[in-house]
C-alpha cells in the first residue's frame, strides 16, 4: 500500500482544466431543483416538511430540496444505527479501511463535480472548492491508513506468563454535526474517522450545505459501505439534532461549528438521561478570532500577501481566517500603504466566474450581521476600505479593513466570520503577543518576523492550537498540520493528526494468562518456555 501523501491541487491556469470546470458547472446548474431523501439503513425517506438549499450568489435561487428530519426520523436513525453497530463493530479494520480508500478514489473521479457543487451552494471560488475536495480525499486516505495503524495497538511490556495487549475498540452510535464552511472536507473527516473506527453514524449536515452532503452520501453508497453504517439525516439542528444530542443511546457527538451551538451541545450532552450507561463523549471544534502579528523586522511584502489570503480567502469564512491584524507601530503605515490597494483590487462577484476571487457570504442572516458589525467597526476604528455591500444579486460584501482599533473593541474580540479585518497597533513585539493572546479563542495564529528570537518567543507564548510563522494562518494540510484550537475554540481534537482516531475509540487492555496446555504446544520455542516458567513462579509469588 502506498504511504499517505496529500493531494495536489488542480491547476486552473491550464485551459483544459478550465474547460472541464466550466462544463461541469453548467451541468450542475442544469440539474438544480432535484429533491433528495433522508437515507436511513439504505431506505430512502421523504417527509411532508421540506427545506431548500439556496445559491448565495443569486438571491432566492433554489439548488435542491431536502426533507426536514424530525424526532421520529431521528429515533428511526438511532434504531438502525444501533442495530448496524452490532455487526459493524466486529468488521476487521482492514475491511473498514478499504471503504475509505474506495471513497477517496471515487472522490478523485468526481472531483470537478464536487467542486462545482460547492461553488454554487456555499460560494467557494474554484481554487477554494478544489482544495476542499482535496482535503476530503486526504481525510479518507489518511484515516484509512490510521485505522490500520491503530489496529496493531501499542506495544506493551509483557508480564511473564501472560500475553498483554491493548486494542482500540469502537464506542457505539455517534452523531456527526459538521458546519457549512468546509461542507465536504470537514463533513468527510468527521464522518469517516467515526465509522472507520467501527462506530455507526447519524450524519446531520448543516442546513446551508445539504446538497454537497447528499453528494457525500452518494459516494458512501457508491463505495458500498454497508447500509446503516452512515445514516443521512438533514434537517434543523434544533429539532432532530437536539433530540439526538439528548438521546441516552448516543455514545458520542462530533461537532464542528459556532461557540454558542458547541457549548449548548456540551451542556446538553453532559446531562445524564434515564437509561444512559456512559458518559457521552463530545468532540467540539468551535470558533476563532485568529490573529496575525507583523513585527517591525518582517518581510512586509510577504506579510501583505499572507494577511490578504488569510483574511479574505473564502470571504473570511474560515475558522482559521485572520480577523485580527496586529502591526508593530513602526511599520504600521508602511504595511497599510502596501496592503490596502491589494485589498481594494479584490474582485467580488459570483464565483461561477473564475475571475472573481471573493464570492458571496453564506446567507442573508450572515450578510445582515456582517453589515451590522461594519457599522460597529466604523465607530470603533477607522474604515480603511470596503465597508459596504458589493454589487450583484447575491450576498456580496466588499472586503473591509478597519484600522486603529482598540484591543477591547467588539470587532477585535467577537467572531464575525466574514471579510472584515480589524487592525491594532502594538508598541513592540512583546505587546503584539500580549494582544494576540487577549481573546477567549485560541485556534490559529501567525507571526511574520525575520528575528529568530522573536519567532522562538512566539512558539513558546502565542497560545493557539495552530501557529504558523512567516506564512498565512489558513490552509492546514491533513497529516501535516493536525488541526484544532485551545480555549473557546474547542476541544483541540487535532483533526487530520495521529491522535484523532483515539477520540472515536476506547482502549481495551487484555491480560491473557497462558495456561499450561498452551505452553506445552509451544515446546519448540525453548526460550519462551523458559521465560514463561520463570514468570509463573514470579507471578504466584506476587499474587499470594
Ligand atoms: P453553527 O454552530 O451554526 O452550526 C454548526 C452545525 O450545528 C450545523 O450543522 C447546524 O445545523 C448544527 N446545529 C445548530 N443548532 C443545533 C442544535 N441545537 N443541535 C444540534 N445541532 C445544531 O455553525 P456554522 O455556521 O455552520 O459554522 C460556522 C462556525 O463554525 C464558525 O464559528 C466557525 O469558526 C466554526 N468552525 C470551526 C472549525 C474548527 O475546526 N474549529 C471549523 C469550521 C468552522
XYZ file of C-alpha atoms and ligand atoms in Angstrom:
588
model
C 0.000 0.000 0.000
C 1.232 3.468 -0.883
C 2.043 5.708 2.090
C -0.267 8.682 2.645
C 0.573 11.815 0.671
C -1.628 14.955 0.474
C -3.434 15.500 -2.838
C -2.094 18.095 -5.235
C -4.427 20.880 -6.342
C -5.964 21.236 -9.778
C -4.111 23.716 -11.959
C -6.774 26.044 -13.329
C -4.233 28.091 -15.269
C -4.355 25.201 -17.747
C -7.076 25.929 -20.331
C -8.052 22.237 -20.494
C -8.833 22.166 -16.766
C -10.745 25.455 -17.008
C -12.855 23.972 -19.784
C -13.729 20.872 -17.757
C -14.730 23.030 -14.812
C -16.908 25.314 -16.947
C -18.666 22.318 -18.466
C -19.198 20.743 -15.044
C -20.592 23.978 -13.603
C -23.083 24.196 -16.482
C -24.133 20.577 -15.915
C -24.679 21.028 -12.179
C -26.636 24.243 -12.804
C -28.874 22.458 -15.287
C -29.710 19.907 -12.603
C -30.894 22.417 -9.977
C -34.279 21.671 -8.414
C -33.901 17.973 -7.597
C -35.256 16.570 -4.367
C -33.085 14.483 -2.041
C -34.280 11.939 0.520
C -33.206 11.121 4.015
C -31.262 7.822 3.920
C -31.567 5.527 6.928
C -30.316 1.962 6.699
C -30.415 2.270 2.912
C -34.099 3.232 2.970
C -34.993 6.497 1.221
C -37.427 8.566 3.241
C -39.488 11.566 2.164
C -41.384 13.765 4.604
C -44.095 16.406 4.272
C -41.852 19.053 5.809
C -39.156 20.173 3.413
C -36.498 22.851 3.116
C -34.363 24.234 0.312
C -30.711 24.793 -0.325
C -30.049 28.178 -1.958
C -27.419 29.702 -4.182
C -25.924 32.603 -2.182
C -24.654 34.185 -5.423
C -28.220 34.597 -6.692
C -30.809 35.519 -4.077
C -33.712 33.087 -3.910
C -32.346 30.571 -6.434
C -33.123 27.069 -5.176
C -30.401 24.472 -5.691
C -32.246 21.463 -4.283
C -34.957 20.387 -1.858
C -34.484 18.302 1.291
C -36.576 16.649 3.965
C -36.747 18.242 7.389
C -35.900 15.368 9.711
C -37.936 15.385 12.893
C -37.736 13.483 16.174
C -39.484 10.431 14.741
C -36.921 10.225 11.922
C -34.118 10.700 14.431
C -35.418 7.818 16.534
C -35.549 5.589 13.470
C -31.989 6.542 12.578
C -30.892 5.680 16.115
C -32.566 2.256 15.995
C -30.908 1.400 12.668
C -27.511 2.716 13.750
C -27.678 0.705 16.988
C -28.578 -2.477 15.159
C -25.900 -1.987 12.496
C -23.299 -1.348 15.184
C -23.652 -4.923 16.372
C -22.084 -6.260 13.169
C -20.000 -3.266 12.051
C -18.102 -3.138 15.345
C -16.576 -6.574 14.573
C -15.781 -5.894 10.918
C -11.980 -6.110 10.618
C -10.174 -2.767 10.452
C -8.595 -3.792 7.170
C -12.018 -4.079 5.575
C -13.268 -0.840 7.107
C -10.209 0.995 5.811
C -10.807 -0.379 2.305
C -14.113 1.506 2.157
C -12.299 4.768 2.837
C -9.687 4.101 0.161
C -12.530 3.367 -2.238
C -14.276 6.606 -1.291
C -11.058 8.548 -1.893
C -10.839 7.006 -5.365
C -14.454 7.920 -6.161
C -13.890 11.484 -4.973
C -10.855 11.755 -7.245
C -13.037 10.712 -10.167
C -15.859 13.094 -9.183
C -13.535 15.932 -8.208
C -14.835 18.580 -10.639
C -18.448 17.742 -9.868
C -17.896 18.080 -6.111
C -16.072 21.380 -6.598
C -18.842 22.720 -8.800
C -21.448 21.858 -6.163
C -19.540 23.918 -3.614
C -19.105 26.850 -5.992
C -22.881 27.076 -6.186
C -24.042 26.031 -2.760
C -21.574 27.823 -0.490
C -19.918 30.355 -2.806
C -16.371 28.952 -2.839
C -14.158 30.102 -5.689
C -12.741 27.331 -7.878
C -9.433 27.066 -6.045
C -11.058 27.009 -2.617
C -13.610 24.414 -3.755
C -10.898 22.247 -5.278
C -8.850 22.485 -2.065
C -11.929 21.419 -0.098
C -12.298 18.281 -2.235
C -8.566 17.588 -1.965
C -8.837 17.769 1.827
C -11.816 15.391 1.821
C -9.795 12.892 -0.236
C -6.894 13.315 2.169
C -9.120 12.608 5.162
C -10.359 9.346 3.593
C -6.867 8.230 2.734
C -5.243 9.360 5.972
C -7.866 7.915 8.323
C -7.829 4.680 6.317
C -4.099 4.388 6.990
C -4.612 5.431 10.598
C -7.244 2.748 11.188
C -4.723 0.142 10.050
C -2.076 1.609 12.330
C -4.412 1.645 15.340
C -5.400 -1.938 14.600
C -1.958 -3.103 15.781
C -2.368 -1.463 19.172
C 0.575 -0.212 21.218
C 3.492 -2.384 22.317
C 3.102 -3.250 25.979
C 5.580 -4.682 28.441
C 4.873 -8.437 28.611
C 4.371 -9.716 32.118
C 5.927 -13.185 32.492
C 3.336 -15.889 31.938
C 0.889 -13.525 30.236
C 0.101 -12.198 26.795
C -0.643 -8.499 27.382
C -2.365 -6.450 24.714
C -4.283 -3.241 24.257
C -6.730 -2.791 21.402
C -8.798 0.161 20.312
C -12.457 -0.717 20.110
C -15.317 1.478 18.858
C -17.634 3.487 21.083
C -21.098 2.974 19.580
C -23.519 5.240 17.729
C -22.197 8.721 17.048
C -23.927 11.902 15.975
C -21.864 13.887 13.473
C -22.719 17.584 13.103
C -20.497 19.468 10.655
C -20.598 23.156 9.587
C -21.233 24.572 6.111
C -17.898 26.302 5.566
C -15.903 23.179 4.671
C -19.019 21.357 3.598
C -17.231 18.386 2.112
C -13.854 18.287 3.877
C -14.939 18.631 7.499
C -18.061 16.519 6.981
C -15.973 13.784 5.364
C -13.262 13.952 8.011
C -15.598 13.702 10.979
C -17.813 11.010 9.430
C -15.062 8.755 8.082
C -12.985 8.967 11.283
C -16.061 7.883 13.220
C -17.022 4.922 11.047
C -13.578 3.641 10.116
C -13.076 3.216 13.864
C -16.022 0.798 13.932
C -18.786 3.153 15.056
C -22.028 3.779 13.207
C -23.015 7.320 12.371
C -26.024 9.568 12.127
C -24.923 12.448 9.950
C -26.805 15.720 10.335
C -25.375 18.169 7.822
C -25.722 21.948 8.011
C -28.949 23.322 6.551
C -26.795 25.685 4.454
C -24.980 22.844 2.691
C -27.164 19.728 2.412
C -26.569 19.452 -1.352
C -22.864 18.692 -1.078
C -23.661 16.460 1.925
C -26.072 14.479 -0.280
C -23.231 14.024 -2.796
C -21.086 12.661 0.030
C -23.854 10.192 0.882
C -23.953 9.102 -2.769
C -20.226 8.380 -2.517
C -20.713 6.356 0.686
C -23.256 4.254 -1.207
C -21.119 4.053 -4.340
C -18.255 2.705 -2.222
C -20.695 0.058 -0.937
C -20.243 0.904 2.712
C -22.769 -1.442 4.366
C -26.191 0.154 4.796
C -26.862 1.603 8.208
C -23.223 2.447 8.911
C -23.793 6.046 7.761
C -27.309 7.428 8.053
C -28.031 10.709 6.310
C -30.427 12.938 8.168
C -30.593 16.599 7.090
C -32.836 18.982 8.991
C -32.781 21.807 11.503
C -30.294 21.371 14.339
C -32.778 22.468 16.953
C -35.157 19.594 16.080
C -33.569 16.240 15.256
C -30.141 17.479 16.361
C -31.195 18.391 19.876
C -33.185 15.173 20.194
C -30.167 13.019 19.364
C -27.767 15.039 21.494
C -30.039 14.240 24.461
C -30.697 10.621 23.442
C -29.481 8.083 26.050
C -28.162 5.751 23.339
C -25.977 8.405 21.685
C -22.462 7.399 22.659
C -20.579 10.366 21.187
C -21.084 13.622 19.338
C -18.602 15.031 16.866
C -19.447 18.679 16.339
C -17.791 21.497 14.410
C -19.442 24.899 14.352
C -20.010 28.022 16.376
C -19.140 28.528 20.023
C -22.757 29.056 21.053
C -24.072 25.832 19.484
C -20.984 23.891 20.618
C -21.367 24.942 24.242
C -25.049 24.117 24.153
C -24.233 20.614 22.891
C -21.587 20.161 25.590
C -24.138 21.185 28.237
C -26.990 19.022 26.925
C -24.749 16.009 26.418
C -23.403 16.417 29.957
C -26.819 15.744 31.477
C -27.271 12.003 32.044
C -30.593 10.706 30.733
C -32.630 7.845 32.224
C -31.228 4.574 30.886
C -27.903 6.115 29.855
C -24.963 3.974 30.966
C -21.991 6.017 29.741
C -20.560 9.499 29.793
C -21.160 10.878 26.302
C -18.005 11.898 24.587
C -18.149 15.276 22.877
C -15.631 16.429 20.314
C -16.457 20.114 19.813
C -14.440 22.273 17.465
C -15.679 25.847 17.558
C -14.950 29.428 16.544
C -11.875 31.585 16.247
C -10.664 35.164 16.337
C -7.333 34.488 14.764
C -4.501 36.993 14.770
C -1.514 37.668 12.565
C 1.343 39.626 14.108
C 3.573 41.594 11.765
C 6.767 42.555 13.512
C 8.988 45.576 12.806
C 11.570 43.138 11.370
C 9.196 41.358 8.982
C 9.332 40.947 5.222
C 6.447 43.345 4.531
C 5.602 42.116 1.022
C 5.346 38.532 2.150
C 3.218 39.595 5.149
C 0.890 41.621 2.906
C 0.242 38.556 0.741
C -0.218 36.254 3.720
C -2.636 38.567 5.541
C -4.681 39.198 2.397
C -5.098 35.479 1.729
C -5.803 34.673 5.393
C -8.352 37.456 5.890
C -10.240 37.372 2.598
C -9.785 33.858 1.189
C -13.285 32.344 1.046
C -14.699 35.688 2.230
C -13.087 35.322 5.660
C -15.429 32.416 6.380
C -12.785 30.002 7.634
C -12.416 29.231 11.308
C -8.698 29.774 10.698
C -9.198 33.139 8.931
C -7.230 36.145 10.116
C -9.706 38.585 11.631
C -7.246 40.467 13.841
C -4.127 42.050 12.419
C -1.551 43.297 14.908
C 1.067 45.588 13.436
C 4.138 46.895 15.172
C 3.684 50.655 15.327
C 6.992 51.163 13.500
C 5.740 49.512 10.316
C 2.007 50.260 10.621
C 1.871 52.984 7.955
C 4.261 51.218 5.591
C 2.272 47.987 5.808
C -1.096 49.698 5.307
C 0.179 51.692 2.339
C 1.027 48.437 0.557
C -1.838 46.353 1.908
C -4.949 48.464 1.298
C -4.547 48.751 -2.513
C -4.235 44.946 -2.749
C -7.485 44.568 -0.795
C -9.266 47.147 -2.916
C -8.201 45.208 -6.006
C -10.023 42.045 -4.897
C -12.760 41.111 -7.355
C -16.072 40.229 -5.731
C -18.957 38.515 -7.503
C -20.455 35.146 -8.462
C -17.666 32.591 -8.202
C -19.069 30.660 -11.126
C -16.862 33.186 -12.883
C -13.224 32.130 -12.360
C -12.022 35.747 -12.230
C -13.880 36.549 -9.017
C -11.638 35.930 -6.018
C -14.337 36.572 -3.419
C -17.861 35.220 -3.668
C -20.924 35.835 -1.524
C -21.237 35.277 2.206
C -23.292 32.241 3.092
C -26.793 33.623 3.626
C -28.971 36.620 4.380
C -28.662 36.486 8.151
C -24.836 36.287 7.952
C -24.901 39.199 5.480
C -27.028 41.353 7.789
C -24.943 40.501 10.832
C -21.739 41.445 8.958
C -23.146 44.795 7.855
C -24.069 45.482 11.491
C -20.513 44.667 12.549
C -19.208 47.013 9.869
C -21.330 49.809 11.390
C -19.952 48.973 14.833
C -16.434 48.912 13.377
C -16.833 52.322 11.794
C -17.422 53.685 15.299
C -14.678 51.613 16.901
C -11.913 52.427 14.409
C -11.062 53.963 11.076
C -12.598 52.490 7.935
C -9.678 51.927 5.554
C -11.530 50.201 2.695
C -14.736 48.348 1.862
C -17.423 48.841 4.465
C -20.394 48.237 2.182
C -22.176 45.613 0.085
C -20.633 44.796 -3.280
C -22.637 44.910 -6.485
C -24.648 41.904 -7.593
C -27.693 39.838 -6.901
C -26.129 37.762 -4.123
C -24.933 38.252 -0.542
C -21.824 40.165 -1.590
C -19.805 42.334 0.782
C -16.691 44.322 -0.080
C -13.551 43.211 1.764
C -13.350 45.579 4.700
C -10.416 46.789 6.786
C -10.898 48.802 9.946
C -7.728 50.340 11.319
C -6.609 51.741 14.685
C -8.926 49.509 16.665
C -8.640 49.191 20.423
C -7.854 45.691 21.679
C -11.082 45.637 23.687
C -13.267 46.720 20.740
C -16.063 44.350 19.825
C -14.772 43.894 16.294
C -11.424 42.878 17.793
C -12.973 40.375 20.200
C -16.105 38.826 18.650
C -16.100 36.273 15.856
C -17.713 37.888 12.791
C -16.905 35.132 10.303
C -16.788 37.328 7.226
C -14.491 39.574 5.183
C -13.893 42.116 7.940
C -10.406 42.667 9.311
C -9.721 44.685 12.488
C -6.234 46.167 12.823
C -4.493 47.216 16.052
C -1.149 48.856 16.756
C 1.378 47.244 19.064
C 4.125 49.171 20.882
C 6.618 46.360 20.296
C 6.782 42.590 19.769
C 6.041 41.718 23.411
C 2.957 43.902 23.304
C 1.920 42.306 19.998
C 1.978 38.809 21.544
C 0.037 40.134 24.541
C -2.647 41.496 22.208
C -2.714 38.280 20.199
C -3.387 36.269 23.375
C -6.035 38.683 24.652
C -9.000 36.641 23.374
C -11.246 33.851 24.588
C -10.356 31.838 21.477
C -7.114 30.070 20.549
C -7.383 28.451 17.151
C -4.780 29.693 14.660
C -2.235 32.482 14.543
C 0.744 33.613 12.541
C 3.828 35.729 13.128
C 5.898 37.483 10.498
C 9.432 38.310 11.664
C 12.973 37.737 10.460
C 14.245 37.725 14.024
C 14.737 34.124 15.260
C 14.479 35.159 18.925
C 11.059 36.644 18.340
C 9.980 33.536 16.464
C 11.099 31.444 19.436
C 9.114 33.666 21.789
C 6.011 33.238 19.603
C 6.473 29.464 19.524
C 6.602 29.466 23.307
C 3.991 32.092 24.207
C 1.466 32.587 21.376
C -1.361 30.432 22.776
C -3.044 28.810 19.789
C -3.612 25.261 18.601
C -2.089 26.006 15.178
C 0.740 28.508 14.920
C 2.408 29.459 11.644
C 5.488 31.567 11.188
C 6.250 33.684 8.143
C 3.262 32.268 6.279
C -0.510 32.618 6.249
C -2.616 31.230 9.097
C -5.040 29.257 6.881
C -4.612 26.142 4.753
C -3.876 23.344 7.226
C -2.974 20.111 5.446
C -4.091 16.663 6.576
C -1.240 14.725 8.154
C 0.975 17.814 8.091
C -0.837 20.347 10.293
C -3.137 18.478 12.735
C -5.904 20.987 13.358
C -7.746 22.105 16.493
C -7.814 25.001 18.915
C -7.498 25.970 22.573
C -9.883 27.682 24.975
C -13.265 28.560 23.434
C -12.054 27.325 20.054
C -12.835 23.817 21.211
C -11.548 20.522 22.462
C -8.312 20.649 20.433
C -9.156 17.385 18.687
C -6.366 17.787 16.116
C -8.268 16.648 13.049
C -6.019 15.146 10.405
C -3.434 14.177 13.006
C -2.181 10.936 14.558
C -4.267 11.337 17.748
C -7.621 11.920 16.058
C -8.944 8.347 15.850
C -8.361 7.925 19.584
C -11.351 10.213 20.095
C -13.616 7.701 18.382
C -12.369 4.636 20.212
C -11.844 3.283 23.684
C -8.833 1.237 24.680
C -9.330 -2.278 25.988
C -6.438 -3.910 27.797
C -6.391 -7.709 27.948
C -4.050 -9.770 30.125
C -4.203 -13.343 28.835
C -2.838 -15.814 31.330
C -1.004 -18.527 29.397
C -2.435 -21.834 30.634
C -0.314 -24.973 30.893
C -1.664 -26.747 27.779
C -0.902 -23.731 25.658
C 2.620 -23.715 26.936
C 3.110 -27.355 26.034
C 2.114 -26.560 22.475
C 4.950 -24.101 22.149
C 7.610 -26.567 23.300
C 9.663 -25.960 20.152
C 10.346 -22.403 21.347
C 12.586 -23.099 24.344
C 13.439 -19.519 25.175
C 9.772 -18.563 25.528
C 9.019 -21.591 27.736
C 11.923 -20.729 29.951
C 10.648 -17.205 30.350
C 7.099 -18.382 30.974
C 8.201 -20.874 33.646
C 10.256 -18.279 35.344
C 7.349 -15.842 35.028
C 4.872 -18.266 36.550
C 6.961 -18.646 39.634
C 7.333 -14.925 39.946
C 3.672 -14.323 39.362
C 2.487 -16.703 42.080
C 4.779 -15.045 44.497
C 3.393 -11.651 43.670
C -0.263 -12.614 43.825
C -0.106 -14.569 47.041
P -23.344 26.550 13.599
O -22.917 26.387 15.011
O -24.409 27.499 13.316
O -23.813 25.143 13.002
C -22.972 24.007 13.013
C -23.823 22.769 12.891
O -24.624 22.645 14.058
C -24.795 22.791 11.719
O -24.853 21.514 11.138
C -26.105 23.129 12.382
O -27.219 22.664 11.666
C -25.971 22.407 13.701
N -26.829 22.854 14.788
C -27.330 24.087 15.003
N -28.067 24.089 16.130
C -28.016 22.839 16.647
C -28.574 22.219 17.791
N -29.322 22.876 18.650
N -28.330 20.899 17.994
C -27.559 20.207 17.143
N -27.011 20.748 16.035
C -27.233 22.041 15.786
O -22.012 26.893 12.794
P -21.873 27.170 11.241
O -22.463 28.498 10.943
O -22.329 26.006 10.465
O -20.303 27.215 11.066
C -19.537 28.350 11.341
C -18.845 28.221 12.680
O -18.075 27.033 12.692
C -17.872 29.331 12.964
O -17.989 29.714 14.306
C -16.516 28.706 12.701
O -15.451 29.310 13.391
C -16.762 27.317 13.169
N -15.833 26.368 12.574
C -14.870 25.840 13.384
C -13.937 24.959 12.868
C -12.870 24.375 13.744
O -12.205 23.428 13.317
N -12.665 24.887 14.933
C -14.005 24.607 11.516
C -15.010 25.154 10.720
C -15.921 26.030 11.268
